[in-house]
Amino acid sequence: MRTNQPQTIYLSEYQAPAYLVDHVSLRFELFEDGARVHSTLSMRRNPAAMQSGSTLELDGDSLTLESLALNGQSLASDEYRNEGDKLVVPTVPEAFELTVVTWIEPQNNTRLEGLYKSSGMFCTQCEAEGFRCITYYPDRPDVMARFQTRVEADKSAYPILLSNGNPVEQGDLENGRHFVTWEDPFPKPAYLFALVAGDLVEKRDTFTTCSGRNIDLRIYVEARNARKCDYAMDALKRSMRWDEEVYGREYDLDIFMIVAVDDFNMGAMENKGLNIFNSSCVLASQDTATDAAFQRIEAIVAHEYFHNWSGNRVTCRDWFQLSLKEGFTVFRDSQFSADMGSPTVKRIEDATLLRTAQFAEDAGPMAHPVRPASYMEISNFYTLTIYEKGAEVVRMIHNLLGAELFRKGSDLYFDRHDGQAVTTDDFVKAMEDASGRDLGQFRLWYEQAGTPVLAVSDHYDEVQGVYRLDIRQSVPDTPGQSGKKPQHIPFAIGLLDSEGQPLPLNMGAEDSNGSFERVLELTETQHSFEFHGVKERPVPSLLRDFSAPVRVHYPWTREQLLFLMSHDPDGFNRWDAGQKLAVDVIQSLVDAPQGTEIEPRLVEAYRLLLNDTELDQALVAKMLLLPSEAYLVELSDQADVPAIHAARERVLDHLARALRDDLLACYQRNAGQGDYELTPAAIARRSLRNTALAWLLHIDDEQGRALAVEQYEQADNMTDRLGALRALVNSGFESERTRALAAFFERFQDDPQVVELWFSVQASSDRAGQLPQIQALLEHPAFDWKNPNKVRSVVGVFAGQNLAAFHNPDGSGYRFLADQVCRLDDSNPQIAARLVSPLTRWKKFSPQYSSQMKAALERIRDKTELSRDVYEVVHKSLAD
Ligand SMILES: [Zn+2]
């Protein structure tokens, strides 16, 4: 595991496995001081394997081998080699049975990979390479086998024993122990294996599938969380119905289970029939979860459920194909969320994440294609590029084919590859075969890293009535890739006249198509598109609904942006025009002298928005949010974060003062009425109200202070209580801030998810989250280094969201992060590697900052005994 020179693994060196596993029989004996794992593998030579010879190699990590037998005959120590991470049997027959017994220590497993303990229960995380921490096995996704799993443990401490598939046998054993045997009829790769043993309560429900089968649904949680499962159960049933209706996918086993676990590296895991969730992604109640948390839970429950087809029934051939299951499944869950709520708002949220964080990744040292060509540690490739850009790539196929042909393509993909481990190319091929479209050039989206840039200019010929768009495409160089080819980009546009009316888009003198929106397909470096019969110079609406994950440069005037902000029929572009205008105003202040006037039209545009009760209020709530500091950093070269922070604060301050009465009116108008509801309208109302409150407190408004204190005390839901707390924490009202923080902790100290919110509200605040305060949070009794959620809510939030404090000119924030990474690397390298991320883009910042960020990376690099995870990120970041 620990090495100073990890190897790079290349897609080009892929070879089919030499041996296949038809069946796995597992028996787990679970004890307090360890676990014994008996594994019997029915194996045979793979007819498709290229290698000759009869050597068997199995993967293993941190295992103690107790015995090894081939066809029932014990192997002597000179009949195999234990090479640490490999178990090698030099000679095996064509078909054979291998029995392996290993001893492992889940109670000491702090990496949270393989089998480990969390809050006294046993649980697993095997993706990507955790199964090799349980037993020796060909731990690669293209080895798919049927699993039978018998779990044995003390009956009083672990009354619930779970694994994949259907339960087939259970009974009592000697010494107060018991067992349950599970059988999974569907072949699966080892990364989908799961086991849970604990003292849990269950919430049960049923679901009748489209063919009339009754499925037993269960959510397992610790007793204290019993009342926090309803929403996840409801989301699960809606997901199951939606996948039948939209994709024709029916659930296959008789039982579907979800288990909530407090200590978890990821969000959730789609193990066959037994999904394991980070508690924060499944548990929710009105008084402990925000609207955003409810929406996240709905999306993640759906995401993991959808994997049953896109990931489990059809899986990845190798880890380079990770986006095959993740990109497609993120696309599916975003369609689901759009159907459940406001499609425009969902699109804005997805595009915001993409443009802020994925574009940054795509422009940094860890940039990689949606299908990478190499990696050192696969855990580092669970990235926004694989997930979010991967989903955008699938969305573009959907847009190019249309919903009907896309469905034909997905049906063909599932039919053709059911039970197989395949590649992203197989996915695209199914889409091509079903639609008859050539996606040859489109495949570059999987192969080329970097965000394509579209430089757009326009020309209007008044005499001819012709409007022309000239579009030039380029794809920037990224590490290891230069001289890229133009990609196939769907570019959705519309044109508006001076009244805000859409113009018909006739693309030739003879064309009378008359449609008001078109998807232009860009395939060359340079394109010109002419629109005929245009009576006046139009205002273009470009890249509608964010039709491709690209950057668009067009010389927008503030007049055009203000016009689109109030007239564009495309909700996404309406929001985006407001963002562009705010970005332009903030950027113009970054280097401007003190006292420079702030664009008065920005104030008027926000006043209109604040008082607009006609427009979709969910959209208004999004439009009121100023672009984040992270986005502003992403858009700048040689970023000076404190200067960006100051400029943004100045604009916020100015808007809040100028619009004070409108904010108060907006706050009062959106006061809660009646019972708490999770409808898009109610969510929008709370969002507007809390934004208004935050702005009022930003300028230390006295009336705002009273409203915040009152809202904090009287809130009947977490969104409003947290909104009030956050507003107070970010205000200058120190005694109210202190009181509210103390009261909040006092009230919720027994609820880990709410304590995480309490940590993150402070860690993200430039008023309450300066470095000494962050260090104090790490000493707080509720903080726990072994719990990834706690680490993320303090260290991760400070470095990722509290940019002004993190980028302190004295470099203290960087040194602090480097120290925490080094500390965590010894116990949990996956989480440590993810924490490094804010330092990796050091080249993006102005020299004063970048040199200190680089020094912090070198401080990590020079630690003795660096994990492969952190090694890869740090060395790639420092490479030229
Ligand atoms: Zn997933």
Short mmCIF file of N, CA and C in Angstrom, two decimals, residues 397 401 405 409 412 416 425-443:
data_model
loop_
_atom_site.label_atom_id
_atom_site.label_comp_id
_atom_site.label_asym_id
_atom_site.label_seq_id
_atom_site.Cartn_x
_atom_site.Cartn_y
_atom_site.Cartn_z
N ILE A 397 -25.56 13.77 -26.02
CA ILE A 397 -26.06 12.70 -26.90
C ILE A 397 -27.60 12.75 -26.90
N LEU A 401 -29.78 13.34 -30.25
CA LEU A 401 -30.66 12.28 -30.75
C LEU A 401 -32.14 12.59 -30.54
N LEU A 405 -35.14 8.67 -29.68
CA LEU A 405 -34.02 7.86 -30.15
C LEU A 405 -33.05 7.55 -29.02
N GLY A 409 -31.75 3.96 -27.86
CA GLY A 409 -30.34 3.66 -27.64
C GLY A 409 -30.08 3.05 -26.27
N LEU A 412 -31.32 -0.52 -26.22
CA LEU A 412 -30.39 -1.40 -26.93
C LEU A 412 -29.15 -1.68 -26.08
N ARG A 416 -28.29 -5.38 -25.01
CA ARG A 416 -27.09 -5.93 -25.64
C ARG A 416 -26.05 -6.33 -24.60
N ASP A 425 -17.16 3.23 -25.10
CA ASP A 425 -17.33 3.09 -26.54
C ASP A 425 -18.53 2.19 -26.87
N ASP A 426 -18.74 1.15 -26.07
CA ASP A 426 -19.92 0.29 -26.27
C ASP A 426 -21.21 1.09 -26.08
N PHE A 427 -21.18 2.01 -25.11
CA PHE A 427 -22.35 2.85 -24.85
C PHE A 427 -22.65 3.72 -26.08
N VAL A 428 -21.62 4.40 -26.58
CA VAL A 428 -21.82 5.28 -27.72
C VAL A 428 -22.26 4.48 -28.95
N LYS A 429 -21.67 3.28 -29.10
CA LYS A 429 -22.03 2.41 -30.24
C LYS A 429 -23.51 2.05 -30.20
N ALA A 430 -24.03 1.75 -29.03
CA ALA A 430 -25.45 1.42 -28.92
C ALA A 430 -26.30 2.61 -29.32
N MET A 431 -25.88 3.81 -28.92
CA MET A 431 -26.61 5.03 -29.29
C MET A 431 -26.56 5.23 -30.82
N GLU A 432 -25.41 4.96 -31.41
CA GLU A 432 -25.27 5.08 -32.87
C GLU A 432 -26.16 4.07 -33.58
N ASP A 433 -26.09 2.82 -33.13
CA ASP A 433 -26.83 1.75 -33.81
C ASP A 433 -28.34 1.97 -33.72
N ALA A 434 -28.79 2.50 -32.58
CA ALA A 434 -30.23 2.69 -32.43
C ALA A 434 -30.74 3.90 -33.20
N SER A 435 -29.86 4.90 -33.39
CA SER A 435 -30.32 6.15 -33.99
C SER A 435 -29.92 6.31 -35.44
N GLY A 436 -28.90 5.56 -35.87
CA GLY A 436 -28.38 5.74 -37.21
C GLY A 436 -27.48 6.96 -37.34
N ARG A 437 -27.18 7.61 -36.22
CA ARG A 437 -26.31 8.80 -36.28
C ARG A 437 -24.85 8.42 -36.11
N ASP A 438 -23.99 9.19 -36.77
CA ASP A 438 -22.55 8.96 -36.65
C ASP A 438 -22.01 9.80 -35.48
N LEU A 439 -21.55 9.14 -34.45
CA LEU A 439 -21.00 9.85 -33.29
C LEU A 439 -19.48 9.72 -33.23
N GLY A 440 -18.88 9.47 -34.41
CA GLY A 440 -17.43 9.29 -34.46
C GLY A 440 -16.68 10.46 -33.87
N GLN A 441 -16.95 11.66 -34.37
CA GLN A 441 -16.26 12.84 -33.86
C GLN A 441 -16.67 13.14 -32.42
N PHE A 442 -17.92 12.81 -32.12
CA PHE A 442 -18.42 13.08 -30.77
C PHE A 442 -17.59 12.36 -29.71
N ARG A 443 -17.02 11.20 -30.08
CA ARG A 443 -16.24 10.41 -29.12
C ARG A 443 -15.05 11.18 -28.53
#
